[in-house]
């Protein structure tokens, strides 16, 4: 069962007087909210959102639960801003992550509204999972401006989706987890000051999640600290999948947001380029839902069934071989016959008539007939023929010694009578 260990750090930065960011860490749900709005608005908005998520985390178990939680947080922020004129117009971003327990393997959901980010660190590579909902990022994704232009765009801080003003669509991403993976949630106070390469370096070198979070905040401040900085680092272990030593491709197209391309990996990982082209934009989770159970049956159960079938076929083959590996001499009416097999057969292997001889029961001693009716085993067809020849010889010898017995011994007699005689 997947175990998560989270650490966090938040700081007002070197310019802002107050910290309008809020952080949430529960057993399975994690969140960074970046509030905005005059007076106390920003603080109240982010704190309100986090408080609602804390309550909703108690009942949310899947992606739908996370979306419902964020929508309820939005309603609450709106309700409070309408209630208090001083809070009018306040809003907040939300980036939340939740572990989903699943029989096919636990996985992580990352959901976002606004420009706070979720990152996935795996196998030494860092990938931005979320798409920023900001004017410059939307223009960049639309191909209307370059990355360089986006970085200096006048409206780069203007966000296009936010809790507290209206309804919005929540972007949702599913992350397949491996031991050693780290999930990073942060406000733009980190991502604006610290490059993705530097973030990856810290996540790759600082083991303790709290220490890593504090280190990232320190670097953001060192690079300017223009905004509030909030960081949550979540360490993943005991996934049952071992560490992703060979980096795996992580296609994570948004589940709900349509036509928003997933962010590219900032550090290209071995084998990723070729793997990405192999499939359509169907995410790994959808693919697993489609193929996972069936594949599990064909692999594991298939091997087991194959082994059982081999054992059964082998056993039956042996029984069949054993049954057919001998002959017995018996009678069919008054004719002496040779069967291949064993008297009575074994399982559903039955003896079959091999030779109908020209020898009659009248050609052998009457004392032999009950034995023949029961079946006299011989190891081979030749041995069976020799046995019959011996019986005939025996009868002829007896007849030449005492010809008078001929008529009596040729009569059908019961074994008891014979033994008594
Ligand atoms: Mn901010």
CSV table of C-alpha atoms and ligand atoms in Angstrom, one decimal:
chain,number,residue,atom,x,y,z
A,1,UNK,CA,0.0,0.0,0.0
A,2,UNK,CA,1.4,3.3,-1.1
A,3,UNK,CA,2.9,5.4,1.7
A,4,UNK,CA,3.2,9.2,1.3
A,5,UNK,CA,5.5,11.5,3.3
A,6,UNK,CA,5.1,15.2,2.9
A,7,UNK,CA,7.0,18.2,3.9
A,8,UNK,CA,6.3,21.9,3.2
A,9,UNK,CA,7.6,25.4,3.6
A,10,UNK,CA,6.0,28.8,3.0
A,11,UNK,CA,7.4,32.3,3.2
A,12,UNK,CA,6.1,35.8,2.4
A,13,UNK,CA,9.3,36.4,0.3
A,14,UNK,CA,11.4,39.5,0.4
A,15,UNK,CA,9.0,42.1,-1.0
A,16,UNK,CA,5.5,41.3,0.2
A,17,UNK,CA,4.5,42.2,3.7
A,18,UNK,CA,2.0,39.4,4.2
A,19,UNK,CA,1.8,35.8,3.0
A,20,UNK,CA,-1.4,35.3,1.1
A,21,UNK,CA,-0.5,31.7,0.2
A,22,UNK,CA,-2.0,28.8,2.2
A,23,UNK,CA,-0.9,25.2,2.4
A,24,UNK,CA,-2.8,22.0,3.3
A,25,UNK,CA,-1.3,18.7,4.2
A,26,UNK,CA,-3.6,15.8,5.3
A,27,UNK,CA,-3.1,12.0,5.1
A,28,UNK,CA,-4.0,11.9,1.4
A,29,UNK,CA,-4.8,15.4,0.2
A,30,UNK,CA,-2.3,18.1,-0.4
A,31,UNK,CA,-2.8,21.7,-1.6
A,32,UNK,CA,-1.2,25.0,-2.3
A,33,UNK,CA,-3.5,28.0,-2.7
A,34,UNK,CA,-2.2,31.4,-3.8
A,35,UNK,CA,-4.7,34.1,-2.7
A,36,UNK,CA,-5.2,37.6,-4.2
A,37,UNK,CA,-7.2,40.6,-3.5
A,38,UNK,CA,-6.9,43.8,-1.5
A,39,UNK,CA,-6.9,44.2,2.2
A,40,UNK,CA,-7.1,40.8,3.8
A,41,UNK,CA,-8.8,39.4,0.7
A,42,UNK,CA,-6.0,37.2,-0.6
A,43,UNK,CA,-5.2,35.6,2.8
A,44,UNK,CA,-8.9,34.9,3.4
A,45,UNK,CA,-9.5,33.5,0.0
A,46,UNK,CA,-6.6,31.0,0.1
A,47,UNK,CA,-7.4,30.1,3.7
A,48,UNK,CA,-11.1,29.6,3.0
A,49,UNK,CA,-10.3,27.3,0.0
A,50,UNK,CA,-7.9,25.2,2.1
A,51,UNK,CA,-10.4,24.9,4.9
A,52,UNK,CA,-13.1,23.6,2.6
A,53,UNK,CA,-10.6,21.2,1.0
A,54,UNK,CA,-9.6,19.9,4.5
A,55,UNK,CA,-13.2,19.0,5.2
A,56,UNK,CA,-13.8,17.6,1.8
A,57,UNK,CA,-10.7,15.5,2.0
A,58,UNK,CA,-12.5,13.4,4.6
A,59,UNK,CA,-14.9,12.1,2.0
A,60,UNK,CA,-13.2,12.5,-1.3
A,61,UNK,CA,-11.8,9.2,-2.6
A,62,UNK,CA,-11.3,9.9,-6.3
A,63,UNK,CA,-11.0,12.5,-9.0
A,64,UNK,CA,-14.7,13.4,-8.8
A,65,UNK,CA,-14.3,14.0,-5.1
A,66,UNK,CA,-11.4,16.4,-5.7
A,67,UNK,CA,-13.3,18.3,-8.4
A,68,UNK,CA,-16.4,18.6,-6.0
A,69,UNK,CA,-14.1,19.8,-3.2
A,70,UNK,CA,-12.6,22.5,-5.4
A,71,UNK,CA,-16.1,23.6,-6.6
A,72,UNK,CA,-17.3,23.8,-3.0
A,73,UNK,CA,-14.3,25.8,-2.1
A,74,UNK,CA,-15.1,28.2,-4.9
A,75,UNK,CA,-18.7,28.6,-3.7
A,76,UNK,CA,-17.4,29.3,-0.2
A,77,UNK,CA,-14.9,31.9,-1.3
A,78,UNK,CA,-17.7,33.6,-3.4
A,79,UNK,CA,-20.1,33.4,-0.5
A,80,UNK,CA,-17.6,35.1,1.8
A,81,UNK,CA,-16.7,37.8,-0.7
A,82,UNK,CA,-20.4,38.7,-1.1
A,83,UNK,CA,-20.9,38.7,2.6
A,84,UNK,CA,-18.1,41.2,3.4
A,85,UNK,CA,-17.5,44.3,1.1
A,86,UNK,CA,-13.9,44.4,2.3
A,87,UNK,CA,-13.4,40.9,0.7
A,88,UNK,CA,-15.1,41.7,-2.6
A,89,UNK,CA,-13.2,40.5,-5.6
A,90,UNK,CA,-10.9,38.2,-3.6
A,91,UNK,CA,-9.8,35.0,-5.3
A,92,UNK,CA,-7.3,32.2,-5.1
A,93,UNK,CA,-5.6,29.6,-7.1
A,94,UNK,CA,-5.6,25.9,-6.1
A,95,UNK,CA,-3.3,23.1,-7.0
A,96,UNK,CA,-4.3,20.0,-5.1
A,97,UNK,CA,-3.0,16.4,-5.1
A,98,UNK,CA,-4.7,13.3,-3.8
A,99,UNK,CA,-3.8,9.7,-3.6
A,100,UNK,CA,-6.4,7.4,-5.0
A,101,UNK,CA,-6.4,3.8,-3.7
A,102,UNK,CA,-7.0,1.4,-6.5
A,103,UNK,CA,-7.0,-2.4,-6.8
A,104,UNK,CA,-4.9,-2.1,-9.9
A,105,UNK,CA,-2.4,0.1,-8.2
A,106,UNK,CA,-2.7,3.4,-6.3
A,107,UNK,CA,-2.2,6.6,-8.3
A,108,UNK,CA,-2.1,10.3,-7.7
A,109,UNK,CA,-4.5,12.9,-8.9
A,110,UNK,CA,-3.3,16.5,-9.5
A,111,UNK,CA,-5.9,19.1,-10.0
A,112,UNK,CA,-5.4,22.8,-10.6
A,113,UNK,CA,-7.1,26.1,-11.2
A,114,UNK,CA,-4.9,29.1,-11.8
A,115,UNK,CA,-1.1,29.3,-12.1
A,116,UNK,CA,0.0,27.4,-9.0
A,117,UNK,CA,1.8,24.3,-10.3
A,118,UNK,CA,2.1,20.6,-9.8
A,119,UNK,CA,5.3,18.8,-10.8
A,120,UNK,CA,6.2,15.1,-11.0
A,121,UNK,CA,9.7,14.1,-10.2
A,122,UNK,CA,10.5,10.5,-11.4
A,123,UNK,CA,13.6,8.6,-12.3
A,124,UNK,CA,15.7,11.7,-12.1
A,125,UNK,CA,13.5,13.8,-14.4
A,126,UNK,CA,11.1,16.6,-13.5
A,127,UNK,CA,7.9,17.2,-15.5
A,128,UNK,CA,5.5,20.0,-15.0
A,129,UNK,CA,2.1,18.3,-14.8
A,130,UNK,CA,-0.2,21.2,-14.7
A,131,UNK,CA,-0.8,23.9,-17.3
A,132,UNK,CA,-0.8,27.5,-16.0
A,133,UNK,CA,-4.1,29.2,-16.4
A,134,UNK,CA,-2.5,32.6,-17.1
A,135,UNK,CA,-2.8,34.9,-20.1
A,136,UNK,CA,0.8,34.4,-21.2
A,137,UNK,CA,0.7,30.6,-20.8
A,138,UNK,CA,-2.5,30.4,-22.8
A,139,UNK,CA,-1.0,32.5,-25.5
A,140,UNK,CA,2.1,30.3,-25.5
A,141,UNK,CA,0.1,27.1,-25.7
A,142,UNK,CA,-1.9,28.6,-28.6
A,143,UNK,CA,1.5,29.2,-30.3
A,144,UNK,CA,0.9,32.9,-30.5
A,145,UNK,CA,3.9,33.9,-28.5
A,146,UNK,CA,7.3,32.3,-27.8
A,147,UNK,CA,8.5,31.0,-24.4
A,148,UNK,CA,10.8,34.0,-24.3
A,149,UNK,CA,8.0,36.4,-24.9
A,150,UNK,CA,5.8,34.6,-22.4
A,151,UNK,CA,8.5,35.0,-19.7
A,152,UNK,CA,8.3,38.8,-20.1
A,153,UNK,CA,4.7,39.2,-21.1
A,154,UNK,CA,3.0,42.2,-19.5
A,155,UNK,CA,0.0,40.0,-18.5
A,156,UNK,CA,2.0,37.0,-17.4
A,157,UNK,CA,0.7,37.3,-13.9
A,158,UNK,CA,-3.0,37.7,-15.0
A,159,UNK,CA,-4.7,34.4,-14.4
A,160,UNK,CA,-7.5,33.1,-16.5
A,161,UNK,CA,-9.1,30.8,-14.1
A,162,UNK,CA,-9.5,31.5,-10.4
A,163,UNK,CA,-11.6,30.5,-7.4
A,164,UNK,CA,-13.9,33.3,-6.1
A,165,UNK,CA,-15.2,35.0,-9.1
A,166,UNK,CA,-17.2,32.6,-11.3
A,167,UNK,CA,-17.3,29.0,-12.4
A,168,UNK,CA,-14.4,27.3,-14.1
A,169,UNK,CA,-13.2,24.0,-15.3
A,170,UNK,CA,-10.8,22.1,-13.1
A,171,UNK,CA,-7.9,20.5,-14.9
A,172,UNK,CA,-7.3,17.0,-13.7
A,173,UNK,CA,-4.2,14.8,-14.2
A,174,UNK,CA,-3.5,11.2,-13.2
A,175,UNK,CA,0.0,10.2,-12.2
A,176,UNK,CA,1.2,6.6,-12.2
A,177,UNK,CA,3.4,6.2,-9.1
A,178,UNK,CA,6.7,4.4,-8.5
A,179,UNK,CA,8.8,4.2,-5.3
A,180,UNK,CA,11.0,7.2,-5.0
A,181,UNK,CA,8.7,9.5,-7.0
A,182,UNK,CA,8.1,13.0,-5.6
A,183,UNK,CA,5.2,15.3,-6.2
A,184,UNK,CA,5.8,19.0,-5.9
A,185,UNK,CA,3.1,21.6,-5.5
A,186,UNK,CA,4.0,25.3,-5.5
A,187,UNK,CA,2.8,28.8,-5.9
A,188,UNK,CA,4.2,31.0,-8.7
A,189,UNK,CA,6.5,32.6,-6.1
A,190,UNK,CA,8.7,29.5,-6.5
A,191,UNK,CA,8.3,28.8,-10.3
A,192,UNK,CA,8.9,32.5,-11.2
A,193,UNK,CA,12.2,32.6,-9.2
A,194,UNK,CA,13.6,29.1,-9.5
A,195,UNK,CA,14.1,27.3,-12.8
A,196,UNK,CA,12.8,23.8,-13.4
A,197,UNK,CA,16.4,22.6,-13.7
A,198,UNK,CA,17.2,23.9,-10.3
A,199,UNK,CA,14.1,22.5,-8.8
A,200,UNK,CA,14.9,19.1,-10.3
A,201,UNK,CA,18.5,19.3,-8.9
A,202,UNK,CA,17.1,20.0,-5.3
A,203,UNK,CA,14.6,17.2,-5.6
A,204,UNK,CA,17.3,14.9,-6.7
A,205,UNK,CA,19.7,15.7,-3.9
A,206,UNK,CA,17.7,16.7,-0.8
A,207,UNK,CA,16.3,13.6,0.7
A,208,UNK,CA,14.0,14.9,3.5
A,209,UNK,CA,10.8,16.5,2.0
A,210,UNK,CA,10.7,19.3,4.6
A,211,UNK,CA,14.3,20.1,4.0
A,212,UNK,CA,13.8,20.0,0.3
A,213,UNK,CA,10.8,22.4,0.5
A,214,UNK,CA,12.8,24.8,2.8
A,215,UNK,CA,15.7,24.7,0.4
A,216,UNK,CA,13.5,25.6,-2.6
A,217,UNK,CA,12.0,28.5,-0.6
A,218,UNK,CA,15.5,29.7,0.3
A,219,UNK,CA,16.5,29.6,-3.4
A,220,UNK,CA,13.4,31.6,-4.4
A,221,UNK,CA,14.3,34.3,-1.9
A,222,UNK,CA,17.9,34.2,-3.0
A,223,UNK,CA,16.8,34.8,-6.6
A,224,UNK,CA,14.6,37.8,-5.6
A,225,UNK,CA,11.7,36.6,-3.5
A,226,UNK,CA,9.3,38.9,-5.3
A,227,UNK,CA,6.2,37.0,-4.2
A,228,UNK,CA,5.0,34.7,-1.5
A,229,UNK,CA,6.6,31.3,-1.9
A,230,UNK,CA,4.9,28.1,-0.9
A,231,UNK,CA,6.1,24.5,-1.5
A,232,UNK,CA,4.8,21.1,-0.7
A,233,UNK,CA,7.0,18.0,-1.4
A,234,UNK,CA,5.3,14.6,-1.3
A,235,UNK,CA,7.5,11.5,-1.3
A,236,UNK,CA,6.1,8.3,-2.6
A,237,UNK,CA,7.1,4.8,-1.4
A,238,UNK,CA,5.8,1.3,-1.1
A,239,UNK,CA,3.8,1.5,-4.3
A,240,UNK,CA,4.6,-2.2,-5.0
A,241,UNK,CA,6.3,-1.0,-8.2
A,242,UNK,CA,9.8,-0.3,-7.1
A,243,UNK,CA,11.7,2.7,-8.2
A,244,UNK,CA,11.3,3.9,-11.7
A,245,UNK,CA,15.0,3.3,-12.4
A,246,UNK,CA,14.5,3.4,-16.1
A,247,UNK,CA,12.4,6.6,-16.6
A,248,UNK,CA,8.9,5.8,-17.9
A,249,UNK,CA,6.9,8.0,-20.2
A,250,UNK,CA,4.2,9.7,-18.3
A,251,UNK,CA,1.5,10.8,-20.7
A,252,UNK,CA,-0.9,12.7,-18.6
A,253,UNK,CA,-3.4,14.5,-20.8
A,254,UNK,CA,-6.0,16.3,-18.7
A,255,UNK,CA,-8.9,14.1,-18.0
A,256,UNK,CA,-11.5,16.9,-18.0
A,257,UNK,CA,-10.0,19.9,-19.7
A,258,UNK,CA,-10.4,19.5,-23.5
A,259,UNK,CA,-7.8,20.6,-26.0
A,260,UNK,CA,-5.2,21.6,-23.5
A,261,UNK,CA,-1.9,19.9,-24.4
A,262,UNK,CA,0.0,18.4,-21.5
A,263,UNK,CA,3.1,20.3,-20.5
A,264,UNK,CA,6.4,18.9,-21.9
A,265,UNK,CA,9.1,17.4,-19.7
A,266,UNK,CA,11.7,19.9,-19.0
A,267,UNK,CA,14.4,17.3,-18.7
A,268,UNK,CA,14.1,14.8,-21.5
A,269,UNK,CA,14.3,11.3,-20.3
A,270,UNK,CA,15.7,8.2,-21.9
A,271,UNK,CA,13.4,6.5,-24.3
A,272,UNK,CA,10.6,9.0,-23.8
A,273,UNK,CA,10.5,10.6,-27.2
A,274,UNK,CA,9.9,7.3,-29.0
A,275,UNK,CA,7.4,6.1,-26.4
A,276,UNK,CA,5.3,9.3,-26.6
A,277,UNK,CA,4.7,8.8,-30.3
A,278,UNK,CA,3.5,5.3,-29.9
A,279,UNK,CA,0.0,6.1,-28.7
A,280,UNK,CA,-2.7,8.6,-29.1
A,281,UNK,CA,-3.5,11.0,-26.3
A,282,UNK,CA,-5.2,8.2,-24.4
A,283,UNK,CA,-3.7,8.5,-20.9
A,284,UNK,CA,-2.0,5.6,-19.1
A,285,UNK,CA,-4.9,5.3,-16.7
A,286,UNK,CA,-7.6,5.0,-19.4
A,287,UNK,CA,-5.3,2.6,-21.2
A,288,UNK,CA,-4.9,0.6,-18.0
A,289,UNK,CA,-8.6,0.7,-17.3
A,290,UNK,CA,-9.1,-0.7,-20.8
A,291,UNK,CA,-6.4,-3.3,-20.9
A,292,UNK,CA,-5.3,-3.8,-17.3
A,293,UNK,CA,-7.6,-6.5,-16.1
A,294,UNK,CA,-7.5,-8.4,-19.3
A,295,UNK,CA,-3.8,-8.3,-19.5
A,296,UNK,CA,-3.5,-9.5,-15.9
A,297,UNK,CA,-5.7,-12.5,-16.8
A,298,UNK,CA,-3.7,-13.4,-19.9
A,299,UNK,CA,-0.4,-13.1,-18.1
A,300,UNK,CA,-0.8,-14.5,-14.6
A,301,UNK,CA,-3.9,-16.6,-14.9
A,302,UNK,CA,-2.9,-17.7,-18.4
A,303,UNK,CA,0.5,-19.0,-17.1
A,304,UNK,CA,-1.3,-20.9,-14.3
A,305,UNK,CA,-3.9,-22.4,-16.6
A,306,UNK,CA,-1.2,-23.4,-19.0
A,307,UNK,CA,0.8,-25.1,-16.2
A,308,UNK,CA,-2.3,-26.9,-15.0
A,309,UNK,CA,-3.3,-28.0,-18.5
A,310,UNK,CA,0.2,-29.4,-19.0
A,311,UNK,CA,0.1,-31.4,-15.8
A,312,UNK,CA,-3.4,-32.8,-16.7
A,313,UNK,CA,-2.4,-33.6,-20.3
A,314,UNK,CA,0.8,-35.2,-19.0
A,315,UNK,CA,-1.1,-37.3,-16.4
A,316,UNK,CA,-3.7,-38.3,-18.9
A,317,UNK,CA,-1.1,-39.2,-21.5
A,318,UNK,CA,0.7,-41.4,-18.9
A,319,UNK,CA,-2.6,-43.1,-17.9
A,320,UNK,CA,-3.4,-43.7,-21.6
A,321,UNK,CA,0.0,-45.0,-22.3
A,322,UNK,CA,-0.1,-47.2,-19.2
A,323,UNK,CA,-3.6,-48.5,-20.1
A,324,UNK,CA,-2.6,-49.3,-23.7
A,325,UNK,CA,0.8,-50.7,-22.9
A,326,UNK,CA,-0.3,-54.2,-22.2
A,327,UNK,CA,-2.6,-56.9,-23.7
A,328,UNK,CA,-4.8,-59.5,-22.2
A,329,UNK,CA,-6.4,-62.7,-23.5
A,330,UNK,CA,-10.1,-63.1,-23.0
A,331,UNK,CA,-13.2,-64.6,-24.5
A,332,UNK,CA,-15.9,-63.3,-26.8
A,333,UNK,CA,-18.6,-65.9,-26.7
A,334,UNK,CA,-16.8,-69.1,-27.6
A,335,UNK,CA,-14.0,-67.4,-29.3
A,336,UNK,CA,-10.6,-66.5,-27.7
A,337,UNK,CA,-9.6,-62.9,-28.3
A,338,UNK,CA,-6.8,-60.6,-27.5
A,339,UNK,CA,-7.5,-57.1,-26.2
A,340,UNK,CA,-5.0,-54.2,-26.1
A,341,UNK,CA,-5.3,-52.5,-22.7
A,342,UNK,CA,-6.2,-53.6,-19.2
A,343,UNK,CA,-9.4,-55.5,-18.1
A,344,UNK,CA,-11.9,-52.9,-17.1
A,345,UNK,CA,-9.8,-50.0,-18.5
A,346,UNK,CA,-8.5,-46.9,-16.6
A,347,UNK,CA,-10.5,-43.7,-16.3
A,348,UNK,CA,-12.1,-43.3,-19.8
A,349,UNK,CA,-9.4,-45.3,-21.5
A,350,UNK,CA,-11.0,-48.5,-22.5
A,351,UNK,CA,-9.3,-51.7,-23.9
A,352,UNK,CA,-10.0,-52.4,-27.5
A,353,UNK,CA,-10.2,-55.6,-29.4
A,354,UNK,CA,-6.8,-56.3,-31.0
A,355,UNK,CA,-7.1,-59.8,-32.4
A,356,UNK,CA,-10.0,-62.3,-32.9
A,357,UNK,CA,-8.2,-65.6,-32.9
A,358,UNK,CA,-9.4,-68.8,-34.7
A,359,UNK,CA,-9.1,-70.6,-31.4
A,360,UNK,CA,-12.3,-71.6,-29.6
A,361,UNK,CA,-12.9,-72.1,-25.9
A,362,UNK,CA,-13.4,-75.8,-26.9
A,363,UNK,CA,-9.7,-75.9,-27.9
A,364,UNK,CA,-8.5,-75.2,-24.3
A,365,UNK,CA,-8.9,-76.9,-21.0
A,366,UNK,CA,-12.2,-76.0,-19.3
A,367,UNK,CA,-10.2,-75.1,-16.1
A,368,UNK,CA,-8.7,-72.2,-18.1
A,369,UNK,CA,-12.0,-70.7,-19.2
A,370,UNK,CA,-12.8,-68.7,-16.0
A,371,UNK,CA,-9.3,-67.2,-16.0
A,372,UNK,CA,-9.8,-66.2,-19.7
A,373,UNK,CA,-13.2,-64.7,-19.0
A,374,UNK,CA,-11.5,-62.6,-16.2
A,375,UNK,CA,-8.7,-61.7,-18.6
A,376,UNK,CA,-5.1,-63.0,-18.6
A,377,UNK,CA,-2.6,-60.1,-18.8
A,378,UNK,CA,0.4,-60.4,-21.2
A,379,UNK,CA,3.0,-57.7,-21.8
A,380,UNK,CA,2.8,-57.9,-25.6
A,381,UNK,CA,0.8,-59.2,-28.5
A,382,UNK,CA,3.4,-61.8,-29.1
A,383,UNK,CA,3.3,-63.0,-25.5
A,384,UNK,CA,-0.5,-63.1,-25.7
A,385,UNK,CA,-0.4,-65.3,-28.9
A,386,UNK,CA,2.2,-67.5,-27.3
A,387,UNK,CA,0.0,-67.9,-24.2
A,388,UNK,CA,-3.0,-69.0,-26.4
A,389,UNK,CA,-0.7,-71.4,-28.3
A,390,UNK,CA,0.4,-72.9,-24.9
A,391,UNK,CA,-3.2,-73.3,-23.9
A,392,UNK,CA,-3.9,-75.2,-27.1
A,393,UNK,CA,-0.8,-77.4,-26.5
A,394,UNK,CA,-1.9,-78.0,-22.9
A,395,UNK,CA,-5.3,-79.1,-24.1
A,396,UNK,CA,-3.9,-81.4,-26.8
A,397,UNK,CA,-1.5,-82.9,-24.3
A,398,UNK,CA,-4.3,-83.6,-21.8
A,399,UNK,CA,-6.5,-85.0,-24.5
A,400,UNK,CA,-3.9,-87.5,-25.7
A,401,UNK,CA,-3.3,-88.7,-22.1
A,402,UNK,CA,-7.0,-89.0,-21.2
A,403,UNK,CA,-9.3,-88.7,-24.2
A,404,UNK,CA,-12.5,-89.4,-22.1
A,405,UNK,CA,-12.2,-86.0,-20.4
A,406,UNK,CA,-12.8,-84.2,-23.7
A,407,UNK,CA,-16.5,-84.0,-23.7
A,408,UNK,CA,-16.9,-83.1,-20.0
A,409,UNK,CA,-14.2,-80.3,-20.0
A,410,UNK,CA,-15.7,-78.7,-23.1
A,411,UNK,CA,-19.0,-78.1,-21.3
A,412,UNK,CA,-19.6,-74.7,-19.9
A,413,UNK,CA,-18.9,-74.9,-16.2
A,414,UNK,CA,-18.9,-72.5,-13.3
A,415,UNK,CA,-15.5,-71.8,-11.6
A,416,UNK,CA,-16.8,-73.3,-8.3
A,417,UNK,CA,-17.6,-76.6,-10.0
A,418,UNK,CA,-14.2,-76.6,-11.6
A,419,UNK,CA,-12.3,-75.9,-8.4
A,420,UNK,CA,-14.4,-78.5,-6.6
A,421,UNK,CA,-13.6,-80.9,-9.4
B,1,LIG,MN1,1.6,34.3,-6.1
